[in-house]
Structure formats: structure tokens, C-alpha cells
Short mmCIF file of C-alpha atoms and ligand atoms in Angstrom, two decimals:
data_model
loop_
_atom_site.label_atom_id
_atom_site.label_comp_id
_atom_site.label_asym_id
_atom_site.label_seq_id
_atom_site.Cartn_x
_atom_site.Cartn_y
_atom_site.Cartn_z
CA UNK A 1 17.61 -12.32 24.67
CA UNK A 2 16.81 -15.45 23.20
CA UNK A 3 14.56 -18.30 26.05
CA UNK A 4 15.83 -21.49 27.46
CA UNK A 5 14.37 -24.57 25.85
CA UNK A 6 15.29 -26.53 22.22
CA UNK A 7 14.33 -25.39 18.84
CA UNK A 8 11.40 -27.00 17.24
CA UNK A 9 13.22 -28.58 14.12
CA UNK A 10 16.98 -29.44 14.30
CA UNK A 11 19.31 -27.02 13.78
CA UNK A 12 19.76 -23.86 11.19
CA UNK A 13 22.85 -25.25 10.03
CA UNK A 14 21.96 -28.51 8.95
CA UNK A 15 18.61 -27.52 7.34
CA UNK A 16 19.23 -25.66 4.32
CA UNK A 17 17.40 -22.66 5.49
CA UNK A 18 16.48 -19.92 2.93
CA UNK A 19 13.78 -17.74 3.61
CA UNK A 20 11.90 -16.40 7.09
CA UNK A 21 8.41 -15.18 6.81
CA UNK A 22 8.30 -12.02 6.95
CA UNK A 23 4.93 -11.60 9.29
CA UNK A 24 5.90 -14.39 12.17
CA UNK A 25 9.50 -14.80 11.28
CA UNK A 26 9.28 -18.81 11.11
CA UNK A 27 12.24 -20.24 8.92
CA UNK A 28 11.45 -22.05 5.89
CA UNK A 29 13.15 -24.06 3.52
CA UNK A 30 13.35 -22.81 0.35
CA UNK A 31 11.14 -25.63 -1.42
CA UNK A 32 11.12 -26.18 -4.94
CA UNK A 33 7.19 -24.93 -6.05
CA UNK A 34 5.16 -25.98 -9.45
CA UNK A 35 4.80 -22.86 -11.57
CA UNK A 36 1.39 -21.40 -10.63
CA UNK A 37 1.26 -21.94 -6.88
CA UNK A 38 2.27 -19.85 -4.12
CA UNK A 39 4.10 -20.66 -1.25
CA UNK A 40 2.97 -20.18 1.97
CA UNK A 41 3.88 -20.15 5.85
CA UNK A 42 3.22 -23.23 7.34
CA UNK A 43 2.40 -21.45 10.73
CA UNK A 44 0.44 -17.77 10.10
CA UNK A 45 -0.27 -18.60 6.36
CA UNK A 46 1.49 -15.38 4.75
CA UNK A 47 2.45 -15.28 1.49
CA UNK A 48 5.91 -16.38 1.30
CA UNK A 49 6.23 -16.29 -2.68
CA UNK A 50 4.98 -16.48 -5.90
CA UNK A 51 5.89 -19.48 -8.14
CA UNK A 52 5.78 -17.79 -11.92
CA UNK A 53 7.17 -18.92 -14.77
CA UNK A 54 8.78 -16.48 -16.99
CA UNK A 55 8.26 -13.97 -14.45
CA UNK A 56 10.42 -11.34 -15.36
CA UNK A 57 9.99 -11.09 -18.91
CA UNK A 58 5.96 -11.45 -17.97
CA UNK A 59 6.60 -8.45 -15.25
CA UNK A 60 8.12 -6.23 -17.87
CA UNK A 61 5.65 -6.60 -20.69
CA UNK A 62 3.01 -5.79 -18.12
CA UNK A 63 5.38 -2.81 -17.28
CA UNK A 64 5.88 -1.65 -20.74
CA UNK A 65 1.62 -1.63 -21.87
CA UNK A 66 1.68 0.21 -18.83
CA UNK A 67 3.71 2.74 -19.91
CA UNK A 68 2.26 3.45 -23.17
CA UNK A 69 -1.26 3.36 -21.77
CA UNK A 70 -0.04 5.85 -19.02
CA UNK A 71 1.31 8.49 -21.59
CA UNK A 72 -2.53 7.93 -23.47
CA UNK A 73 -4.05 8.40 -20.15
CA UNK A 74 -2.80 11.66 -20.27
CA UNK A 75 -3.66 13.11 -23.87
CA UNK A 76 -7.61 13.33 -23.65
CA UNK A 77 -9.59 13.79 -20.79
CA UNK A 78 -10.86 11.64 -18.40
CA UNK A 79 -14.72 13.23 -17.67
CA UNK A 80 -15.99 16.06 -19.51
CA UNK A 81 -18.84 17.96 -17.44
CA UNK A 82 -21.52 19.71 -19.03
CA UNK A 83 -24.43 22.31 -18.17
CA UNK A 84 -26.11 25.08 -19.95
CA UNK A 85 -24.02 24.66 -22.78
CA UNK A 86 -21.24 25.07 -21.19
CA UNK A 87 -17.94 22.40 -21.23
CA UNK A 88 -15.08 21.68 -18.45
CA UNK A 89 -13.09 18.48 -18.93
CA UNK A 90 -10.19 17.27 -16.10
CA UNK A 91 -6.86 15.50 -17.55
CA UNK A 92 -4.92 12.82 -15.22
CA UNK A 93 -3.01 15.82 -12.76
CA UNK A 94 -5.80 18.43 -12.86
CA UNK A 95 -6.79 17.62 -9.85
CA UNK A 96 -3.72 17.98 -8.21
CA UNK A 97 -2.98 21.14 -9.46
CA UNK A 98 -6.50 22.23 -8.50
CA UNK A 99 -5.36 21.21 -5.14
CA UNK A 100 -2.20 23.11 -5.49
CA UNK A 101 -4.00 26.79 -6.75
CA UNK A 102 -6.54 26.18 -4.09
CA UNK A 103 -4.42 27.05 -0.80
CA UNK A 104 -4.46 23.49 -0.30
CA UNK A 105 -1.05 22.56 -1.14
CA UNK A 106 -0.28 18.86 1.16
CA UNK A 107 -3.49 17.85 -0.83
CA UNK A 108 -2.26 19.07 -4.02
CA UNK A 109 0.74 17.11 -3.27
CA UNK A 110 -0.23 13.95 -2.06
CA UNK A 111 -2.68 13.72 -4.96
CA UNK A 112 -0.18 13.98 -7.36
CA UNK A 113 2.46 11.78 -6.15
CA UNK A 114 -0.09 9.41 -5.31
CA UNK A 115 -1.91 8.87 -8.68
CA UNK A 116 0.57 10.84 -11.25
CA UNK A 117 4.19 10.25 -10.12
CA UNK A 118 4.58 7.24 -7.97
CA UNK A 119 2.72 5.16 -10.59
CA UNK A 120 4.91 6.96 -12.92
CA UNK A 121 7.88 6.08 -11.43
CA UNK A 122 7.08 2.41 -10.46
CA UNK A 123 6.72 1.65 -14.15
CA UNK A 124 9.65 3.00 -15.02
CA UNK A 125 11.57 1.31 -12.21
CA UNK A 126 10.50 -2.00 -12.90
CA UNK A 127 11.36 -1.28 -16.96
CA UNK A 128 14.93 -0.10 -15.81
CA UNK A 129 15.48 -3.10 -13.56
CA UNK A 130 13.67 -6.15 -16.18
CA UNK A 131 15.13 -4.30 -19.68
CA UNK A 132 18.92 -4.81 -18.91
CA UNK A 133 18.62 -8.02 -17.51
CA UNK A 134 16.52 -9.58 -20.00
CA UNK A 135 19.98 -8.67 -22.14
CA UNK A 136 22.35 -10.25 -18.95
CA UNK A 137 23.46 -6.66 -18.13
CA UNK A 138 23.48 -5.07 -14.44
CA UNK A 139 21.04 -2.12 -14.10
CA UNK A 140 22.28 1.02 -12.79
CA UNK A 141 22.16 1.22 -8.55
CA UNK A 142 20.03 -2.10 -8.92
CA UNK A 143 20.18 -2.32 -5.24
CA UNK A 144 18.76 1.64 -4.76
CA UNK A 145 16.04 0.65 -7.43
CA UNK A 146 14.70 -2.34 -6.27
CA UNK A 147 14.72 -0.80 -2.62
CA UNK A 148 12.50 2.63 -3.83
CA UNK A 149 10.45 0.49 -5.85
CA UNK A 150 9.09 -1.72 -3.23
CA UNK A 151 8.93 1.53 -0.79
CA UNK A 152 6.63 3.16 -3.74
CA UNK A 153 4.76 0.42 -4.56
CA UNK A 154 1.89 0.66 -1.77
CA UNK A 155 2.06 4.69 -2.50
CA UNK A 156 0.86 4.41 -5.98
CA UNK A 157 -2.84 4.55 -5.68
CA UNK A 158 -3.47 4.77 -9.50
CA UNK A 159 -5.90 2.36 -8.83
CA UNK A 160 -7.95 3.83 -5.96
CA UNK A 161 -7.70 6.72 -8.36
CA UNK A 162 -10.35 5.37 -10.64
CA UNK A 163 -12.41 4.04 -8.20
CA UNK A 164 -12.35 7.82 -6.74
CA UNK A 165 -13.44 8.98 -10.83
CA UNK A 166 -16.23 7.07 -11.03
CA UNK A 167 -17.67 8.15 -7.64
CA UNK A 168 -16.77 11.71 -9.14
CA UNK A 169 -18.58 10.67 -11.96
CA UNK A 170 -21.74 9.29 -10.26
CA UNK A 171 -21.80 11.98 -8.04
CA UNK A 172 -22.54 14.49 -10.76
CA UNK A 173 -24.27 12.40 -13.01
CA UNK A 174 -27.53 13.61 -10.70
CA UNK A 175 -26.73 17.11 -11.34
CA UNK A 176 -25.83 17.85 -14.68
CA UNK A 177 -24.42 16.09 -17.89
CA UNK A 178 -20.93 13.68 -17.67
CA UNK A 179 -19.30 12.20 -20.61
CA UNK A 180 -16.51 9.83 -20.21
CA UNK A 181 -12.66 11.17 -21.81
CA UNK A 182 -11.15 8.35 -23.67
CA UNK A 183 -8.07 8.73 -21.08
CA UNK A 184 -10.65 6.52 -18.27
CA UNK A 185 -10.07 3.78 -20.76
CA UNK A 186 -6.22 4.68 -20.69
CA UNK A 187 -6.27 4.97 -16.81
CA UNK A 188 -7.98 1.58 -16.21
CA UNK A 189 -5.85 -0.25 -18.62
CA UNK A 190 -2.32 1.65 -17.26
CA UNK A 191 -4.14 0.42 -13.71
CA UNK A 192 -4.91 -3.16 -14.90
CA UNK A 193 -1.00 -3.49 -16.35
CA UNK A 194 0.33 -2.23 -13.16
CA UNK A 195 -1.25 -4.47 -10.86
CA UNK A 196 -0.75 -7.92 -13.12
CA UNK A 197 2.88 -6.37 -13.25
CA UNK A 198 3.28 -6.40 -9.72
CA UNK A 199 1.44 -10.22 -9.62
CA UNK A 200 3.72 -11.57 -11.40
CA UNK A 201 7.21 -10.35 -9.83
CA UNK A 202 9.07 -12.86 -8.15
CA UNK A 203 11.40 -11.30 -5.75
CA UNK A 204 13.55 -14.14 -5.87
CA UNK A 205 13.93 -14.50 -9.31
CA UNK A 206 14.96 -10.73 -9.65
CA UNK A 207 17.48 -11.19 -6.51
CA UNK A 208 18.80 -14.57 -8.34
CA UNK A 209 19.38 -12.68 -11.52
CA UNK A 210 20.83 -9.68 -9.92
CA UNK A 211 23.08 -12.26 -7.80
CA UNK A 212 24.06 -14.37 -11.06
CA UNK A 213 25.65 -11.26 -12.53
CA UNK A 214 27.39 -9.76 -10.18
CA UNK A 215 29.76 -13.01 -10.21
CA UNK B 1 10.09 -26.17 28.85
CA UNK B 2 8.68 -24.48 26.24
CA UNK B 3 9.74 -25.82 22.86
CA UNK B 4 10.81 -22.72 21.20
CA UNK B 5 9.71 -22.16 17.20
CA UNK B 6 13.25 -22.24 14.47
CA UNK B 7 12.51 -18.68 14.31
CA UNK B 8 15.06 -15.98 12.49
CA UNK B 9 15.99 -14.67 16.00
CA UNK B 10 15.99 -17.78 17.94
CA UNK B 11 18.49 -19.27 15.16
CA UNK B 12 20.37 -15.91 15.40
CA UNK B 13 19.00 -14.35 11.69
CA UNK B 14 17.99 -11.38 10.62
CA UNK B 15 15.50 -11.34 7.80
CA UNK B 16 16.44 -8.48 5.61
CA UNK B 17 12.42 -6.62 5.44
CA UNK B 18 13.67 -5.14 1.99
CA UNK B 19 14.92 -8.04 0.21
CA UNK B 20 14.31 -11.20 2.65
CA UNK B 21 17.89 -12.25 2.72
CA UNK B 22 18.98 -14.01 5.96
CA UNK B 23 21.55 -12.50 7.46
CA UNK B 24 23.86 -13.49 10.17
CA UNK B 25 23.52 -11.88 13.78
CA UNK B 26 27.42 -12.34 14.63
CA UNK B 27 28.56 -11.48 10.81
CA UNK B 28 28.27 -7.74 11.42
CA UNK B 29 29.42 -6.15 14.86
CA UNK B 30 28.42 -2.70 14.06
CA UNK B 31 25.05 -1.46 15.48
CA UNK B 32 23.47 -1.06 12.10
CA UNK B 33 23.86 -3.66 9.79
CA UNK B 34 23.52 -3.25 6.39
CA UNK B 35 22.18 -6.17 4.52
CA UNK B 36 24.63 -7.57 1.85
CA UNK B 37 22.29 -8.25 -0.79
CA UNK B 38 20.19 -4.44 -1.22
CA UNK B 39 22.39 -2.09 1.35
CA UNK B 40 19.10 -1.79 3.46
CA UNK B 41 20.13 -0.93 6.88
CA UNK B 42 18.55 -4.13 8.55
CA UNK B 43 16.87 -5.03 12.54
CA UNK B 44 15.59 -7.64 14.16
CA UNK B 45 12.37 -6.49 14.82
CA UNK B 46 11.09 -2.91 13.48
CA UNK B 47 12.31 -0.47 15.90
CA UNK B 48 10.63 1.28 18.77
CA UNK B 49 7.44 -1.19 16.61
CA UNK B 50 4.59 -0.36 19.52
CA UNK B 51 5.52 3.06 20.52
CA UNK B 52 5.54 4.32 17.00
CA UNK B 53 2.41 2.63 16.16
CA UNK B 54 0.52 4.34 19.14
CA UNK B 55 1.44 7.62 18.30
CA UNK B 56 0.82 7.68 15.26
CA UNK B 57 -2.61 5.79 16.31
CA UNK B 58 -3.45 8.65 18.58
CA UNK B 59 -3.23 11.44 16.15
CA UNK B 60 -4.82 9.64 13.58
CA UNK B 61 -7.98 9.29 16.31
CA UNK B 62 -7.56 13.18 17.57
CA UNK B 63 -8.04 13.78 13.11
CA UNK B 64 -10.74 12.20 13.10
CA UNK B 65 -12.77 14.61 14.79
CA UNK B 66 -11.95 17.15 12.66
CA UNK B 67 -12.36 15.26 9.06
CA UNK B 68 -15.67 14.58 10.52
CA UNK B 69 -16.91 17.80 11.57
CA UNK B 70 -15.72 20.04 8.35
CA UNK B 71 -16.82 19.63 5.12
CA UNK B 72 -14.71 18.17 2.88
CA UNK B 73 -15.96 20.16 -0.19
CA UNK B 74 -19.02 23.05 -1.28
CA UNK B 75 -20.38 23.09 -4.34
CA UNK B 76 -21.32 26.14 -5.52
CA UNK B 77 -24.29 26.76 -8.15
CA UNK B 78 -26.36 29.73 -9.43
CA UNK B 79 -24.51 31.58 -6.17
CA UNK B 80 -26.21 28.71 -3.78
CA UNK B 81 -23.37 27.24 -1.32
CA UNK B 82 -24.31 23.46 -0.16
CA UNK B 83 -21.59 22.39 1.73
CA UNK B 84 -20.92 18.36 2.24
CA UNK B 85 -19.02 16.10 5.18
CA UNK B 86 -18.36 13.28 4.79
CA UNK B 87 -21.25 11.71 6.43
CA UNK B 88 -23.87 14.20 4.36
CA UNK B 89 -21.69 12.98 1.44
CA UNK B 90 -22.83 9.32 1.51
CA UNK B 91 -26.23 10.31 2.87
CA UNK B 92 -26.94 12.26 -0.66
CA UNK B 93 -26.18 9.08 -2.73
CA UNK B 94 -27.81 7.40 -0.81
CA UNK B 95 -31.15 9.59 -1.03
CA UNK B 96 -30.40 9.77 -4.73
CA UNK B 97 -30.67 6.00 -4.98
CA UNK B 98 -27.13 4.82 -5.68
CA UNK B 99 -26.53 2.69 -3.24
CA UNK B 100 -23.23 0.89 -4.52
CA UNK B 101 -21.48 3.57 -4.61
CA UNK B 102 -22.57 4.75 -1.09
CA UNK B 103 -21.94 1.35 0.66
CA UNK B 104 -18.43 1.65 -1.29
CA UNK B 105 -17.88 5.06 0.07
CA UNK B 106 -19.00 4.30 4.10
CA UNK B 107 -17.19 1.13 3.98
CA UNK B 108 -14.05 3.39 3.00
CA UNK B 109 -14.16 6.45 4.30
CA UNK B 110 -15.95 5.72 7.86
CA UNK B 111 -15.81 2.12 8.10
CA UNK B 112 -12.39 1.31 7.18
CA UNK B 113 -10.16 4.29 9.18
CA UNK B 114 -12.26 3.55 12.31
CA UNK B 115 -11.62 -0.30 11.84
CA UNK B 116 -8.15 0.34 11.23
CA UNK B 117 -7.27 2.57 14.79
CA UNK B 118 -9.58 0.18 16.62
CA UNK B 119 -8.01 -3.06 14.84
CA UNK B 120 -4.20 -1.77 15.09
CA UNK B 121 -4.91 -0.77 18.83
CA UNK B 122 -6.07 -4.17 19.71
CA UNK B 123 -2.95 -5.48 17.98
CA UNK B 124 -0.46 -3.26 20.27
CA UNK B 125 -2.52 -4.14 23.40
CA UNK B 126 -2.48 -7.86 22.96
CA UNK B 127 1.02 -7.33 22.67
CA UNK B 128 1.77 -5.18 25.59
CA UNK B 129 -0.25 -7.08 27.86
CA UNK B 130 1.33 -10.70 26.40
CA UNK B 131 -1.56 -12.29 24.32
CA UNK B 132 -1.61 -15.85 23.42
CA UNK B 133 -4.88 -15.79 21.98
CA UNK B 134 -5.20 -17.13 18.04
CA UNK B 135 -1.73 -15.67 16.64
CA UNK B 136 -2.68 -16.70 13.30
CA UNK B 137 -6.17 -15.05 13.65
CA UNK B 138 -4.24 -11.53 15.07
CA UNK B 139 -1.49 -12.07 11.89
CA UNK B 140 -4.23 -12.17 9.43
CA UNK B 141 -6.07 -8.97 10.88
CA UNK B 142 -2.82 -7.12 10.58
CA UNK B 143 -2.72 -8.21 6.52
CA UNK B 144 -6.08 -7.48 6.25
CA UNK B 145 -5.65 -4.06 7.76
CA UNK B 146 -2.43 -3.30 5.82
CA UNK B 147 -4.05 -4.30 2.29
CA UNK B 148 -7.32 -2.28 3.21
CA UNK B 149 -5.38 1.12 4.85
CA UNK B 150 -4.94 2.57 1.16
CA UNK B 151 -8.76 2.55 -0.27
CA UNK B 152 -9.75 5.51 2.48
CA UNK B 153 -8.39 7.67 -0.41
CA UNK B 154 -11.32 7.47 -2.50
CA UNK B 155 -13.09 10.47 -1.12
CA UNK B 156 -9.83 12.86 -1.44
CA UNK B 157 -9.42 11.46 -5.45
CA UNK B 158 -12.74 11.82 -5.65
CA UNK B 159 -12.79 15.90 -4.42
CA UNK B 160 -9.86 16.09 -6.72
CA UNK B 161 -11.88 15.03 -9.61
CA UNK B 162 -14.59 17.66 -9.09
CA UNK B 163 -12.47 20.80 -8.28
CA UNK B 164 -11.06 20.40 -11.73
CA UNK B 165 -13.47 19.13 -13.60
CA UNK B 166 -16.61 21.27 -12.04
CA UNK B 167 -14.96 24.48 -12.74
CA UNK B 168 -17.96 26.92 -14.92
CA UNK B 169 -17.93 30.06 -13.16
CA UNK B 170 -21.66 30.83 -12.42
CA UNK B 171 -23.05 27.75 -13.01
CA UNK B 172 -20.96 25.25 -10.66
CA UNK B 173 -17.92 25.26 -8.90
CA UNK B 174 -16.66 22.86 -6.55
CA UNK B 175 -14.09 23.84 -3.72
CA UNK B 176 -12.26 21.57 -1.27
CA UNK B 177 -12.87 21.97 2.34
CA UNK B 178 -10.79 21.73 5.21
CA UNK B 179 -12.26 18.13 6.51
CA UNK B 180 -10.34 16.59 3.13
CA UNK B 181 -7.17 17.83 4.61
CA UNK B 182 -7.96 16.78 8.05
CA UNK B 183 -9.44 13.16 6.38
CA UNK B 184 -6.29 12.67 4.09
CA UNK B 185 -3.68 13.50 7.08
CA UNK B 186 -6.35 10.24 8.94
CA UNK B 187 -5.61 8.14 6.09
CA UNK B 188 -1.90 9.04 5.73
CA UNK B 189 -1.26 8.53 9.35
CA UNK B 190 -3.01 5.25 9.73
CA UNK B 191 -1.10 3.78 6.96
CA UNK B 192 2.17 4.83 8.51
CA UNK B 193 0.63 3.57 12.00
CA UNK B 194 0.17 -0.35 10.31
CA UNK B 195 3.87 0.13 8.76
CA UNK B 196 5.27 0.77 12.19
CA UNK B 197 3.87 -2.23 13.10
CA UNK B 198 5.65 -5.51 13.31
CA UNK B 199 3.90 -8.30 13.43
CA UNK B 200 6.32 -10.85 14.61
CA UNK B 201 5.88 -9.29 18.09
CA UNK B 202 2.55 -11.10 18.28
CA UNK B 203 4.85 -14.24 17.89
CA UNK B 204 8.07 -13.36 19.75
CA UNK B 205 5.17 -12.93 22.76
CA UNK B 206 4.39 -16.80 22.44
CA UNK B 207 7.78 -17.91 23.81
CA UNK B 208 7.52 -15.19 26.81
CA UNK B 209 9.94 -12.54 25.38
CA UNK B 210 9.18 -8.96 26.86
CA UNK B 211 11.43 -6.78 24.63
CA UNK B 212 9.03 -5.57 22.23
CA UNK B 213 12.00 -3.62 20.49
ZN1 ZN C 1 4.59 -16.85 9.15
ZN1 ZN C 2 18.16 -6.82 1.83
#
């Protein structure tokens, strides 16, 4: 399988070899980094890791104010339409269930796990994984967690949600009255904590962690 | 000779894709080994990588069509039916002056799914046909194109906004059209077309390998 010719660098086994990137497979040693930096390939330039300090702890705050600004997100509304008088306001999974009533069910579907549940479930995931072993206890099926997570992760669109509101928003805005729900607000800041959540993971940290306690 | 790169597979590793752990070739006979560290069942390369990523390639381009031709929603006012595509979609903001938000929406709802099939397609060709040409340039396309994939949703959160919020009877109504479907099934399909894709092939092809499995 493999061609004829010798390896670029020594061998595997007497470089201490830690980590391949995952884009052009290259080994890499796994260097000690400042805090702050990233690591990168030295030959296709992918992202290898994320120095952080206090990354876990950071990660689960982040995950937490997520949590409690998704659960506002979902007690007022997000745009409140009006013409002649008249008032219609959308909450965070109206649109998915107008999907849903509409005949259009996959849409219905997709919409909702895309900017209701798999958000939903991310933050939850990375609270079940960080809360235990902040207190050195082993998560349930950390393994099965950590696996779904990452697998939801590019799935929740929360973010290309609001993006999608405010074209909603400007869209209409030449057509009849719009009024902002204080559950935007909500949305963007559950969006904002999600994303510096997922900045500030370091998958190796979590792995070393999991590993420590296993022993 | 060719000197060969202290690759994964040339050293005889697998790279877990789950978890990154390293594991070793000759430590697990069966034909699906499960990585140690997160029970991921683990490959050298992502399997049948190319033809996956053309098929899902070609009916992401056959969609197309469709999402094009439909509209993806009417609105409804006073009894009046205007019905919108995509492309009359961004034309209207456009006429109605907000231009941001109209650049925003072509760049990810026509723009970005065409880039994608044309962009992925030249990835599996350069493969198939054994490209040197600027690895690094072709590895940063394929991150590019895997961050971007996702924002084509806009326009289907966007319908899903104004079904439920335009919703007076009479007055307005908004209804979904069958383009969103055909549009959403693009998106969905494209992003499943750049996961299929591995782009260590583009590598592997440096040091004259041809199994692109
Ligand atoms: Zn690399
Ligand atoms: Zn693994």
C-alpha cells in the first residue's frame, strides 16, 4: 500500500509523535504552546489546536449563559408583525411547526432540529460533559457524548438562524409594521455563548481529563 | 526516489477523525477498528471518499434546477398572490434599496451552493486524475467550502420566519413553496457531499498512491 522510498523525518518511534492533522494527515509532535496561540500544520496550515487556558471551566460558563439565555429566547417573541391593527408575533419553533401544519413536513423538521434542538442539545452536552469533571467525576457514556456532540455541532445553525430573522425582518419592514420580541436579544446572546463555547474547547484537554480519571 | 512525508499511513497510524487519537495499524486485526479512546469505529481514509462525494454532488446539481425554477414562498395580501424564487427574492431587495441584505442573500443562496458543487467537483477531479498542483491551495478550498456549506440556510430560516409570523387572515399570509424544499434538500446534500470528502487524498496523491479508498 504504502511507496518505496524513506520517510521525511526519522522514525515514528523515536519521535514522540502525538497528533496527525486531520486535513493532510502529516504527524506532529505534540509541542508544548503559550496559552493564546493556536497550533498549526506545518505543511497545509490547518488548525491543529487551540492553546486555552482554563478551557474547560471557560467552555462551560459559556455553556451555562447559554442555557439560560436559550430558555429566555423562548418566553417572548422574537418579531411581532403588524398591519391594520392587527398583531401576529413568531416564538423560537413557530416556524417549524408552521413548516410542519403546512404539508411541508422535511422542512418542518430540519428547521427545528436545526435551530431548536441541536443547539438545545449541544448545550446541554457540553454542561453534562464540563459539570462532573470540574468535580473529578466521570460523566455518564462520556465517550457517546463527546462523539454526538462533535457530530451535532456543525448541525446547529442557531446562528444562521438569526441572520435568516433579520432578513425576515427586513423583508417586511417594506410592507407593513415589525417590532423586535425581546427573545432576538435572547437568541443572539444564546448564539454569541454558543459559539465562544465552542472557541474555547480544547479537545485535548477534555480527552486528558477524561483519560486522567479513568485510571 | 521520492522522499515520502511521516504521514499517519506511511508510519502505519490511523488518526481517530472523532477524537484524533493515533492508533496502531497492526494493534487491531479485525476489519473495523474501534478507536480505544471514544469507541468510534475508525479508517484510514474516509471510505468509498470520491464516489460518495460525486453522488451526492450530482443530485445536489440535478436540485438545483428545481429550487431555482419554483418559488420558494407566496405572499398573499388583500386576496393578491405574488409569488417569489429565489432569484425574484433578492431582485425585490434589491429594487427596494437594501442592498446588504441582498448581496448577503446572493452570496448565500446562489453564490455559495453553486461554488460549493463546482469547488468540491474540482477537488474529486484533481484527485482522480492525480493533481500535484498547490496541495495547500486545494486543502484550504476544501476548509473554506466546509465552513461556508452551512450559511445557504438563510433563505429556508428566513421562509420559516414569515409563515409564522405573517399569519392575519385577509390581510397577509405567507406560504412556503416547493423551491424551499427543493433549495434545502441543495443545501443538505452539499454539506453531506464536503463531509464525504477526505482531504488527505489530495496528499496521499503526492507520493503516487492510486487507492483513493
Ligand atoms: Zn496538514
Ligand atoms: Zn477516537
Amino acid at each position: 500500500m504504502t511507496g518505496s522510498g524513506p520517510l521525511e523525518a526519522g522514525n515514528s518511534s523515536n519521535m514522540k509523535v502525538r497528533l496527525a492533522c486531520p486535513e493532510c494527515d502529516l504527524l506532529h509532535e505534540n509541542q508544548k504552546i503559550k496559552t493564546g496561540h493556536s497550533s498549526y500544520c506545518r505543511r497545509c496550515g490547518a488548525i491543529l489546536f487551540r492553546g486555552q487556558k482554563d478551557s474547560l471551566d471557560r467552555t462551560l460558563a459559556y455553556a451555562c449563559t447559554g442555557l439560560v439565555f436559550f430558555l429566555l429566547a423562548n418566553i417572548s417573541p422574537i418579531l411581532v408583525f403588524k398591519m391594520r391593527g392587527n398583531l401576529s408575533a413568531n416564538q423560537l419553533v413557530d416556524g417549524a411547526l408552521a413548516f410542519l401544519s403546512s404539508g411541508y413536513w422535511p422542512l418542518g423538521i430540519l428547521v427545528l432540529f436545526a435551530s431548536v434542538i441541536a443547539p438545545l442539545m449541544v448545550l446541554c452536552f457540553l454542561v453534562s460533559i464540563l459539570l462532573p469533571l470540574k468535580y473529578h467525576r466521570l460523566p455518564i457514556f462520556p465517550e457517546w457524548q463527546i462523539r454526538t456532540l462533535l457530530a451535532l455541532r456543525p448541525w446547529a445553525m442557531a446562528e444562521i438562524f438569526v441572520i435568516g430573522i433579520m432578513v425576515a425582518f427586513v423583508k417586511l419592514r417594506d410592507f407593513a409594521d415589525v417590532g423586535i420580541g425581546g427573545s432576538l436579544v435572547g437568541i443572539i446572546c444564546m448564539v454569541s455563548a454558543m459559539v465562544l463555547a465552542f472557541l474555547s474547547l480544547d479537545h485535548r484537554e477534555l480527552w486528558k481529563r477524561l483519560e486522567e480519571l479513568k485510571k | 526516489m521520492k522522499v515520502r512525508a511521516l504521514t499517519a499511513k506511511n508510519a502505519g497510524l490511523i488518526a481517530c477523525e472523532s477524537c484524533h487519537k493515533l492508533i496502531d495499524k497492526g494493534h487491531s486485526k479485525t476489519n473495523e477498528p474501534i478507536c480505544p479512546r471514544c469507541n468510534a469505529s475508525v479508517s484510514q481514509r474516509k471510505k468509498d471518499s470520491l464516489n460518495r462525494t460525486w453522488a451526492l454532488l450530482v443530485s445536489a446539481l440535478v436540485l438545483y434546477i428545481p429550487a431555482n425554477l419554483f418559488p420558494i414562498m407566496t405572499l398573499i395580501s388583500f386576496g393578491k398572490e405574488s409569488k417569489e424564487t429565489i432569484l425574484s427574492g433578492i431582485h425585490q431587495l434589491f429594487v427596494s434599496g437594501q442592498w446588504v441584505i441582498a448581496i448577503v442573500v446572493l452570496f448565500a443562496s446562489v453564490f455559495v451552493p453553486i461554488f460549493k458543487i463546482i469547488a468540491l467537483s474540482f477537488l474529486v477531479i484533481s484527485i482522480h486524475v492525480g493533481m500535484s498542483w498547490q496541495p495547500v491551495l486545494r486543502t484550504r478550498l476544501y476548509r473554506f467550502v466546509e465552513w461556508i456549506g452551512r450559511w445557504s440556510m438563510i433563505d429556508i430560516f428566513m421562509i420559516s420566519v414569515l409563515i409564522a409570523l405573517v399569519k392575519l387572515k385577509e390581510l397577509a399570509t405567507v406560504e412556503a413553496g416547493p423551491g424551499a424544499m427543493a433549495f434545502a434538500a441543495v443545501v443538505i446534500l452539499t454539506m453531506f457531499a464536503s463531509k464525504a470528502f477526505d482531504p488527505r487524498l489530495i496528499w496521499d496523491r503526492l507520493e503516487g498512491e492510486d487507492n483513493g479508498q
